[in-house]
mmCIF file of C-alpha atoms in Angstrom:
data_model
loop_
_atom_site.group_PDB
_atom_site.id
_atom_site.type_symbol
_atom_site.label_atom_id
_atom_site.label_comp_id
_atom_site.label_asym_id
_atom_site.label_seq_id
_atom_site.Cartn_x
_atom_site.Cartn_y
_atom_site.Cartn_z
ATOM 1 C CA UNK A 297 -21.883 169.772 44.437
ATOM 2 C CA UNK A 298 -19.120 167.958 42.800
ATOM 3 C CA UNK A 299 -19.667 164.376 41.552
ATOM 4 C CA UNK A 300 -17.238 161.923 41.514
ATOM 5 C CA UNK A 301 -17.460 158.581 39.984
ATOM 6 C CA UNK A 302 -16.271 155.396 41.223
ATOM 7 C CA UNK A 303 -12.978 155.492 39.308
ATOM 8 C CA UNK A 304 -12.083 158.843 40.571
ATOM 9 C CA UNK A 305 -12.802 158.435 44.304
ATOM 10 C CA UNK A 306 -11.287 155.012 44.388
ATOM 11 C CA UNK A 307 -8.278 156.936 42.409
ATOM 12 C CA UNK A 308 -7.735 159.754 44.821
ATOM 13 C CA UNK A 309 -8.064 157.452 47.595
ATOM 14 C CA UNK A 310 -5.361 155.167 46.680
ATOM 15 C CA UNK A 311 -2.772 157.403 45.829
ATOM 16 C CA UNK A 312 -3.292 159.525 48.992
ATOM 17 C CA UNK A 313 -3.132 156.505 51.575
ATOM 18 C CA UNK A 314 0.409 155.082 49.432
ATOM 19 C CA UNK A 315 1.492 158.655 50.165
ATOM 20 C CA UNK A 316 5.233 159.933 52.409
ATOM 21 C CA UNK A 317 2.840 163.272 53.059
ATOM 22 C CA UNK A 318 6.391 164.572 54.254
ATOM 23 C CA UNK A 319 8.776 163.529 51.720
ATOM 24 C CA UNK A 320 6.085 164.705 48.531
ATOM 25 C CA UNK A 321 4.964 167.922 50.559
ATOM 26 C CA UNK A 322 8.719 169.266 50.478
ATOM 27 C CA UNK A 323 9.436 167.763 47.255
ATOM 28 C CA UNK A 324 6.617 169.871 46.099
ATOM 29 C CA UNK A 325 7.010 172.924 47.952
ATOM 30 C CA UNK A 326 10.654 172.927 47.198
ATOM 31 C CA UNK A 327 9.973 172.263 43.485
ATOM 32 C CA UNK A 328 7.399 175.415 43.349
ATOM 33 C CA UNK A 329 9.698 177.361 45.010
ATOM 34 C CA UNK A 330 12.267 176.802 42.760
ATOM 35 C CA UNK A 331 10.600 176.656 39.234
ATOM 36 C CA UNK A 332 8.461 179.876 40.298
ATOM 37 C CA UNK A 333 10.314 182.147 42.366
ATOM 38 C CA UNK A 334 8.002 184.673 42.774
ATOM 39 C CA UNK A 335 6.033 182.637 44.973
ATOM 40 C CA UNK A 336 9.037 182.895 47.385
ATOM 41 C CA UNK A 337 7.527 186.063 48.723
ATOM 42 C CA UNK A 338 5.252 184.031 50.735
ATOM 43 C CA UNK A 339 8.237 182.757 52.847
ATOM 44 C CA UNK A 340 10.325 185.710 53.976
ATOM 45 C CA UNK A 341 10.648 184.290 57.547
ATOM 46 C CA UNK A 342 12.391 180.721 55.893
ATOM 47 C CA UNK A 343 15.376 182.164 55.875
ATOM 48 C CA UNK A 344 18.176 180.776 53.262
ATOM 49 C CA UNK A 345 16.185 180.214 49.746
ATOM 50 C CA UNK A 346 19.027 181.454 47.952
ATOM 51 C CA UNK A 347 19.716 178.610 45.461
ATOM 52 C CA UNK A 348 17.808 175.266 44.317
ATOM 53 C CA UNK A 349 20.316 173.360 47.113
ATOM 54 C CA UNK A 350 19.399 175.823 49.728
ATOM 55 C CA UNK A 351 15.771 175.866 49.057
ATOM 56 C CA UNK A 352 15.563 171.788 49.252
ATOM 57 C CA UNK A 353 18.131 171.428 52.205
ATOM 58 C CA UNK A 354 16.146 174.314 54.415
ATOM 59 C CA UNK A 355 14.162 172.721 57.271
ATOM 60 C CA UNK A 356 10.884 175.096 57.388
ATOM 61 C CA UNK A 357 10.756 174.425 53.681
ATOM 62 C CA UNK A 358 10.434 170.741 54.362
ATOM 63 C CA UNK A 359 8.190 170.748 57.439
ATOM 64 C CA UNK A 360 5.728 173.481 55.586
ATOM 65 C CA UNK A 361 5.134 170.777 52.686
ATOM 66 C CA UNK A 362 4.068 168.809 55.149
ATOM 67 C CA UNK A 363 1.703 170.920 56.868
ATOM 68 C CA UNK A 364 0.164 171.530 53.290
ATOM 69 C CA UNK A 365 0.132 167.796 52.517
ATOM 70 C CA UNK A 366 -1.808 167.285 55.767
ATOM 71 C CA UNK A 367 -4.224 170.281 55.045
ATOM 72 C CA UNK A 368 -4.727 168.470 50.985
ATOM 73 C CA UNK A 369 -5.625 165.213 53.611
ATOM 74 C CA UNK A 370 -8.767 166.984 54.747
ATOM 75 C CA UNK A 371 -9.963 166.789 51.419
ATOM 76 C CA UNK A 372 -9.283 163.652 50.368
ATOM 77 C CA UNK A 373 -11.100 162.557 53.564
ATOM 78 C CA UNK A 374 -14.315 165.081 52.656
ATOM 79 C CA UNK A 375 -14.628 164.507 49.250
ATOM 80 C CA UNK A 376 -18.188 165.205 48.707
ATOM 81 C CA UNK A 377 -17.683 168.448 50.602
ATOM 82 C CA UNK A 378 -14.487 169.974 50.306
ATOM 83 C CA UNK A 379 -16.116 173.162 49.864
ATOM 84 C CA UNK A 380 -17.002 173.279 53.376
ATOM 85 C CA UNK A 381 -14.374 171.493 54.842
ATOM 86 C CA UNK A 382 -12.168 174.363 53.883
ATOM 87 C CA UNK A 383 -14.122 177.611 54.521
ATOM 88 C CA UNK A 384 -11.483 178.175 57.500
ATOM 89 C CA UNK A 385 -8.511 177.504 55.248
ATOM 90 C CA UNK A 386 -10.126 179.759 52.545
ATOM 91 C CA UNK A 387 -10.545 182.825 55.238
ATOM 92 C CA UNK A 388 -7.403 182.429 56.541
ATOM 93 C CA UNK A 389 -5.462 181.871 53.012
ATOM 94 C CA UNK A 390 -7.372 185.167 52.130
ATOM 95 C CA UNK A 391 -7.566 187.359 55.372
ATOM 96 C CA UNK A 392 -4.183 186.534 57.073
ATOM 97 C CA UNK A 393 -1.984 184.731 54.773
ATOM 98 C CA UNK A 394 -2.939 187.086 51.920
ATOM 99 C CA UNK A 395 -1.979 184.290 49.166
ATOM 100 C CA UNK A 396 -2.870 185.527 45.317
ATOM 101 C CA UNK A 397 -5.001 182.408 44.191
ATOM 102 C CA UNK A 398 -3.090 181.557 40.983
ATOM 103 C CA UNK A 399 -0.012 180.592 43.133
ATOM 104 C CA UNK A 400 -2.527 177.668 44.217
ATOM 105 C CA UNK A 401 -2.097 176.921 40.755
ATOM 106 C CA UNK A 402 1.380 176.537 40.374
ATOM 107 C CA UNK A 403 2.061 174.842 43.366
ATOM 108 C CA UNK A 404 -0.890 171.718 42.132
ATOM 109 C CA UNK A 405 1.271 171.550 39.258
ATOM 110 C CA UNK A 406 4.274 171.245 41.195
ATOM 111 C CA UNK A 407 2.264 168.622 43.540
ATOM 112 C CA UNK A 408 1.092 166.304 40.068
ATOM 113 C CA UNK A 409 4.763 166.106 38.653
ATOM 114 C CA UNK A 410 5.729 165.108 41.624
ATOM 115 C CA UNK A 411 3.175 162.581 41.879
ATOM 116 C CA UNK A 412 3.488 161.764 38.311
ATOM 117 C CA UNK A 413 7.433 160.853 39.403
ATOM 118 C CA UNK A 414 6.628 158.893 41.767
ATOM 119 C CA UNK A 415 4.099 156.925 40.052
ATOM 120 C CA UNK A 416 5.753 156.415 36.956
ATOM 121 C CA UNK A 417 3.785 154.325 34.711
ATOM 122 C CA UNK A 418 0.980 153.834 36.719
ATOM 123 C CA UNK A 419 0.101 157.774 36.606
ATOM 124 C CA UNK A 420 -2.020 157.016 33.593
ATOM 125 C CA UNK A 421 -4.074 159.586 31.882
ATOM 126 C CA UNK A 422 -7.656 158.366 33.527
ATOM 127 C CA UNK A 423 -5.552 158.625 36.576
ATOM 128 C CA UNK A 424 -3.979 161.828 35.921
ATOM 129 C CA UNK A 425 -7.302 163.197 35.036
ATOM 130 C CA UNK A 426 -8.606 162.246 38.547
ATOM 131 C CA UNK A 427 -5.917 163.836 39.818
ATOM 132 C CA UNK A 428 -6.046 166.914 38.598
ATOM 133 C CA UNK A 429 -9.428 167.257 38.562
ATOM 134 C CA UNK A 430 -9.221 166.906 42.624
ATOM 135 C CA UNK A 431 -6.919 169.564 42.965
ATOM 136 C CA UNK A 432 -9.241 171.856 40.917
ATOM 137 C CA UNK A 433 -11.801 171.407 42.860
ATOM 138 C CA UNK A 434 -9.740 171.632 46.151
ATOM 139 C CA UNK A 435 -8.184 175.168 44.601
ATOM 140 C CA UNK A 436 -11.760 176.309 44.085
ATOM 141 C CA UNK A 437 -13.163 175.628 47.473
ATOM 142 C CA UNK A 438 -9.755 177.727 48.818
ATOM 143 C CA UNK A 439 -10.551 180.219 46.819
ATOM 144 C CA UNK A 440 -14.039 180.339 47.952
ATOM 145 C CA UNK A 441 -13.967 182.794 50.615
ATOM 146 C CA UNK A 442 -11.876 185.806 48.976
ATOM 147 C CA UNK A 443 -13.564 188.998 48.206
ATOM 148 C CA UNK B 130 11.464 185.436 31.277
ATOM 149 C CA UNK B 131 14.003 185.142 28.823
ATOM 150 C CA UNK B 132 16.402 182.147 28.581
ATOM 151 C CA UNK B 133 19.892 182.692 30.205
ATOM 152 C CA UNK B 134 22.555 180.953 28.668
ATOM 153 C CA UNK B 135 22.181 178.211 31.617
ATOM 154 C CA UNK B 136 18.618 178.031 30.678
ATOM 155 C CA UNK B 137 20.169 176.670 27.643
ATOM 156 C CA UNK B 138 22.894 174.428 28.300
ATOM 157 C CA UNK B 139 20.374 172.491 30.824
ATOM 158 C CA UNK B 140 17.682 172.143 28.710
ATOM 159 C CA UNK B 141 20.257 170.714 26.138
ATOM 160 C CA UNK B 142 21.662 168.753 28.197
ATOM 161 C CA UNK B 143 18.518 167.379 29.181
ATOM 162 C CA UNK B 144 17.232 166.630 25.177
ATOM 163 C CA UNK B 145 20.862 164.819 25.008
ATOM 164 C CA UNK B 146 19.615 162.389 27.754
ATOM 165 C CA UNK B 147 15.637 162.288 26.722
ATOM 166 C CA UNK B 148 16.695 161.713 22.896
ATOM 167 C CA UNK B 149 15.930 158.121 22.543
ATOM 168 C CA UNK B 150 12.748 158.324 23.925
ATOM 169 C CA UNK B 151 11.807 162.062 22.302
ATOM 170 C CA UNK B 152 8.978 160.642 20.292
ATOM 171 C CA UNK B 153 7.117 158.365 22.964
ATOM 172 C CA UNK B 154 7.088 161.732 25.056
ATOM 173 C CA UNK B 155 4.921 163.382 22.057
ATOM 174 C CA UNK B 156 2.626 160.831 21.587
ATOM 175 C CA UNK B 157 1.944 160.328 25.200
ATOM 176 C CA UNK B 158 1.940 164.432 26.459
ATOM 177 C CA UNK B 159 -0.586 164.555 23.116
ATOM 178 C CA UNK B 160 -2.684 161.285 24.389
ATOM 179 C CA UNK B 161 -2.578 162.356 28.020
ATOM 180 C CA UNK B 162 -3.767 166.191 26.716
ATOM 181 C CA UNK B 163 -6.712 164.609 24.930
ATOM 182 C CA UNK B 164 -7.808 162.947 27.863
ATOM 183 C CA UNK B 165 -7.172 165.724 30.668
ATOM 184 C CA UNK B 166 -8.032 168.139 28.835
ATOM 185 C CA UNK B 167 -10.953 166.909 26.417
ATOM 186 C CA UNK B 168 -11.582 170.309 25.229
ATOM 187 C CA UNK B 169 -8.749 170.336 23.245
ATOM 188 C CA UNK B 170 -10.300 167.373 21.039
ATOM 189 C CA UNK B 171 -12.127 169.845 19.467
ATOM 190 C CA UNK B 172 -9.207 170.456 17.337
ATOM 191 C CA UNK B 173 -9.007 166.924 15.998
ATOM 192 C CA UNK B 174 -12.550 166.396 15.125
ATOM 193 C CA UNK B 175 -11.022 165.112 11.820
ATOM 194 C CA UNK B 176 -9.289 162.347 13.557
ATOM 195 C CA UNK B 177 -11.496 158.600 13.895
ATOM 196 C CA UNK B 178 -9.095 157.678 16.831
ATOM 197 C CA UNK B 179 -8.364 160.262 19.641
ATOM 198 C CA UNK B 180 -7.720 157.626 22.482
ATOM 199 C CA UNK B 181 -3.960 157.503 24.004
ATOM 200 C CA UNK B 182 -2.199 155.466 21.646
ATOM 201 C CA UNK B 183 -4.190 155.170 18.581
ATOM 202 C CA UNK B 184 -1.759 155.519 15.566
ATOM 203 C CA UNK B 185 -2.701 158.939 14.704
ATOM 204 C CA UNK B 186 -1.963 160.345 18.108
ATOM 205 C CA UNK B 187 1.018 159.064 18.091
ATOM 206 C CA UNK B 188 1.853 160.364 14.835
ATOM 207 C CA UNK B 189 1.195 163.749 15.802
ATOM 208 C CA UNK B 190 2.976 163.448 19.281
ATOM 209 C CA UNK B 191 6.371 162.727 17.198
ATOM 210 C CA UNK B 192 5.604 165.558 15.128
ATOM 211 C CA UNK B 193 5.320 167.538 17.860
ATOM 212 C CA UNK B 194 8.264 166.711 19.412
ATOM 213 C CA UNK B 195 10.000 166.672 15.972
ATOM 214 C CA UNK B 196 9.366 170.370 16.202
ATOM 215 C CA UNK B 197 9.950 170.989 19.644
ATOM 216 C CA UNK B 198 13.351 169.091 19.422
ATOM 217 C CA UNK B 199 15.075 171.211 16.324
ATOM 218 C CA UNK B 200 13.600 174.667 18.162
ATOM 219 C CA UNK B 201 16.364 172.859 20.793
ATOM 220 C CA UNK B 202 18.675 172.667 18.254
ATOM 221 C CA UNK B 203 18.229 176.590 17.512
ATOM 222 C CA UNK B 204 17.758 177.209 21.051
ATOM 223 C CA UNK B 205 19.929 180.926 20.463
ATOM 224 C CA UNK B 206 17.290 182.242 17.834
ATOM 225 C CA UNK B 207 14.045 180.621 18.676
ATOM 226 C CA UNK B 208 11.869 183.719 17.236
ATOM 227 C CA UNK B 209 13.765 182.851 13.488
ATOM 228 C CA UNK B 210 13.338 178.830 14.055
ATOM 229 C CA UNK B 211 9.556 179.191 14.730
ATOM 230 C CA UNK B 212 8.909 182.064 12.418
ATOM 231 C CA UNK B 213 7.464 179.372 9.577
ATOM 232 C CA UNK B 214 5.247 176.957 12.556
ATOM 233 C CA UNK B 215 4.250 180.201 13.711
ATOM 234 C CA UNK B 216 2.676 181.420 10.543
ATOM 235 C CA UNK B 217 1.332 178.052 10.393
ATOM 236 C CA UNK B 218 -0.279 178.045 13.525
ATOM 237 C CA UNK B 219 -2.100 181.673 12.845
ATOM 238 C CA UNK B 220 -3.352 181.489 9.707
ATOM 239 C CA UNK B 221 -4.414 177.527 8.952
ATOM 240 C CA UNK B 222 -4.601 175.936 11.934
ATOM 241 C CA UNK B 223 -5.461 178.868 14.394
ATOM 242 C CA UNK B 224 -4.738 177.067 18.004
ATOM 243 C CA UNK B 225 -5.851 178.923 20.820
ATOM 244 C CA UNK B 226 -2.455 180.110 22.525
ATOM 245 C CA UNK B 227 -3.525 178.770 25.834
ATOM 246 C CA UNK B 228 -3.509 175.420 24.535
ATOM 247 C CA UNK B 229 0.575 175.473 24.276
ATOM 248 C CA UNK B 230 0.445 176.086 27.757
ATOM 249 C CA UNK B 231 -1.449 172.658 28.524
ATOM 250 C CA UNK B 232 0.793 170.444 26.384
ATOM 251 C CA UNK B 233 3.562 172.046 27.693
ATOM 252 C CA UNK B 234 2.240 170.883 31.417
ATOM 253 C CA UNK B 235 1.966 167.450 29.753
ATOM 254 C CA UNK B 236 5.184 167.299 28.286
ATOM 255 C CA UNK B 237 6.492 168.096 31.414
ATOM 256 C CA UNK B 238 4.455 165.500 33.421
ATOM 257 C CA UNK B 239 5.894 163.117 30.870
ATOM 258 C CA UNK B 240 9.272 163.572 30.764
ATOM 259 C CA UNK B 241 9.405 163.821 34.766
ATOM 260 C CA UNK B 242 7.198 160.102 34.522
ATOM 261 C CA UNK B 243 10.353 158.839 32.416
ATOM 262 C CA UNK B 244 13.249 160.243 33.639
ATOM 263 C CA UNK B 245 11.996 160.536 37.469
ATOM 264 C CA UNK B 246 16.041 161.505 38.544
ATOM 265 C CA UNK B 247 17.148 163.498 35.941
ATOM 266 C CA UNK B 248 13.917 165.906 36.317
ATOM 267 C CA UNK B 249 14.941 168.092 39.154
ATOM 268 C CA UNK B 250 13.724 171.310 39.963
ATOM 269 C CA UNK B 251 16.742 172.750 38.150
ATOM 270 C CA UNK B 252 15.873 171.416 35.396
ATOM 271 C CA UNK B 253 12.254 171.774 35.442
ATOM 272 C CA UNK B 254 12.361 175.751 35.374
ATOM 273 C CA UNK B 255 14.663 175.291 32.568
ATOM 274 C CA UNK B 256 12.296 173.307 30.492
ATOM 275 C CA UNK B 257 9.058 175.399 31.631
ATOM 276 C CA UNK B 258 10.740 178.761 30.484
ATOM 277 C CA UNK B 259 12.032 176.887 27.466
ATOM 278 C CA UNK B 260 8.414 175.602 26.616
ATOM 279 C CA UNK B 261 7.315 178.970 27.459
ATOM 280 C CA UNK B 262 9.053 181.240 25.255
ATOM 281 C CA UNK B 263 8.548 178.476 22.229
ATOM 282 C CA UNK B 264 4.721 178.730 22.724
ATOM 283 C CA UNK B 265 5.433 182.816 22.835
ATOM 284 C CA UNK B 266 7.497 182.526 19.453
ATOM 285 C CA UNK B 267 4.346 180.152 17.733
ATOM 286 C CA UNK B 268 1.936 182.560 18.897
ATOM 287 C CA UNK B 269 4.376 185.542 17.626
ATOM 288 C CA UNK B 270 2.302 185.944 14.033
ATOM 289 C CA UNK B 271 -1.384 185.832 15.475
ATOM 290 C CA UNK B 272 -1.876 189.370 15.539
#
């Protein structure tokens, strides 16, 4: 059972609800794409992810982030259970999508420097912490379910 | 993942830009670090202050990015720049190599806080693999 205190709840909660789920999803997507190519093999049916341009201009790139934006959303709104919340996503991330954990990783990363962009000053560290610290936990319960 | 010669020119490109503000980027990947990542105050039990900002963080943030700034400068032979840090680092200081990989994540956090338009993905892999093969050359004498 994770605990969360005040700060950190109130933190994840804010920056979520200010959120463009589309416009950080493929800004984040994109980015991973593009700074880690080899999680690219994920997406052989995208098409065109030649180049940095074609990656960020290609639409399925875009609407994915989304749909991964809006899956993170089912956390912030179970907080004190994100474990079960996302037993489904785990299976299916495991059994059908066949995803190699780590890439969660690099794609959170992708997600805070985004954030971090966005936020400017006001990602401080306290708030950074937060952050991070929600993805981990998020990246764990995903995990959960692969054997 | 070596660095190509783009690698290169973009991450040079991008220290021409950052310059100015190369030392506020230490002390605040090296604040942020210490706060993120609190294990990695166990290397500066010495310190009285190890909150963002204190003097000595800062310090150590621009010498940091002193560092990390002329291994830019000698971007083409970054095994020979580092080969002195790198002895350094493995015999007195003895930083667990997977701690370069978490400043580096900072420094990169940073630097896309501060210059939100210039950081583009482009120029983020640039800068990762750059940070990369730096914290691959300081950990080059360890063993």
């Amino acid at each position: 059972m994770v605990e969360w205190t005040e700060f950190e709840r109130a933190t994840i909660q804010d920056i979520f609800s200010k959120m463009d789920y589309e416009s950080v999803g493929h800004n984040a997507l994109t980015r991973c794409l593009v700074v880690y190519p080899w999680t690219q093999r994920y997406f052989a049916k995208f098409g065109n992810l030649y180049n940095a341009a074609a990656i960020a201009g290609n639409p399925l790139v875009a609407a994915h982030g989304a749909v991964v934006l809006r899956g993170l959303d089912k956390a912030v709104k179970n907080m004190d259970n994100i474990k079960a919340a996302y037993a489904e996503l785990s299976v299916l991330h495991s059994e059908k999508l066949h995803v190699d954990p780590d890439n969660f990783r690099l794609l959170a990363d992708c997600l805070t420097i985004v954030v971090a962009a966005r936020l400017g000053s006001g990602f401080t560290p306290d708030v950074q912490a937060a952050f991070q610290k929600f993805l981990a936990v998020v990246i764990s319960a995903l995990t959960k379910q692969y054997h | 993942m070596s660095l190509t010669t783009k690698d290169m020119s973009v991450v040079k490109a991008l220290w021409g830009k950052i310059s100015s503000k190369v030392d506020e980027i230490g002390a605040e990947a090296l604040g942020r670090m210490l706060v993120v990542y609190p294990q990695t105050k166990t290397y500066f039990s010495h310190w009285a202050d190890l909150s963002p900002g204190s003097a000595q963080v800062k310090k150590h943030g621009k010498t940091i990015m002193g560092a990390v700034s002329d291994a830019v400068s000698k971007i083409d032979d970054l095994p020979s720049a580092l080969s002195q840090l790198s002895e350094l680092h493995a015999s007195k200081l003895r930083v667990d190599p997977a701690n370069f990989k978490i400043l580096a994540h900072n420094i990169i956090v940073v630097t896309a806080m501060l210059f939100p338009a210039d950081f583009t993905p482009e120029v983020h892999v640039s800068l990762d693999k750059f940070l990369q093969n730096l914290a691959w050359c300081l950990a080059e004498r360890y063993r």
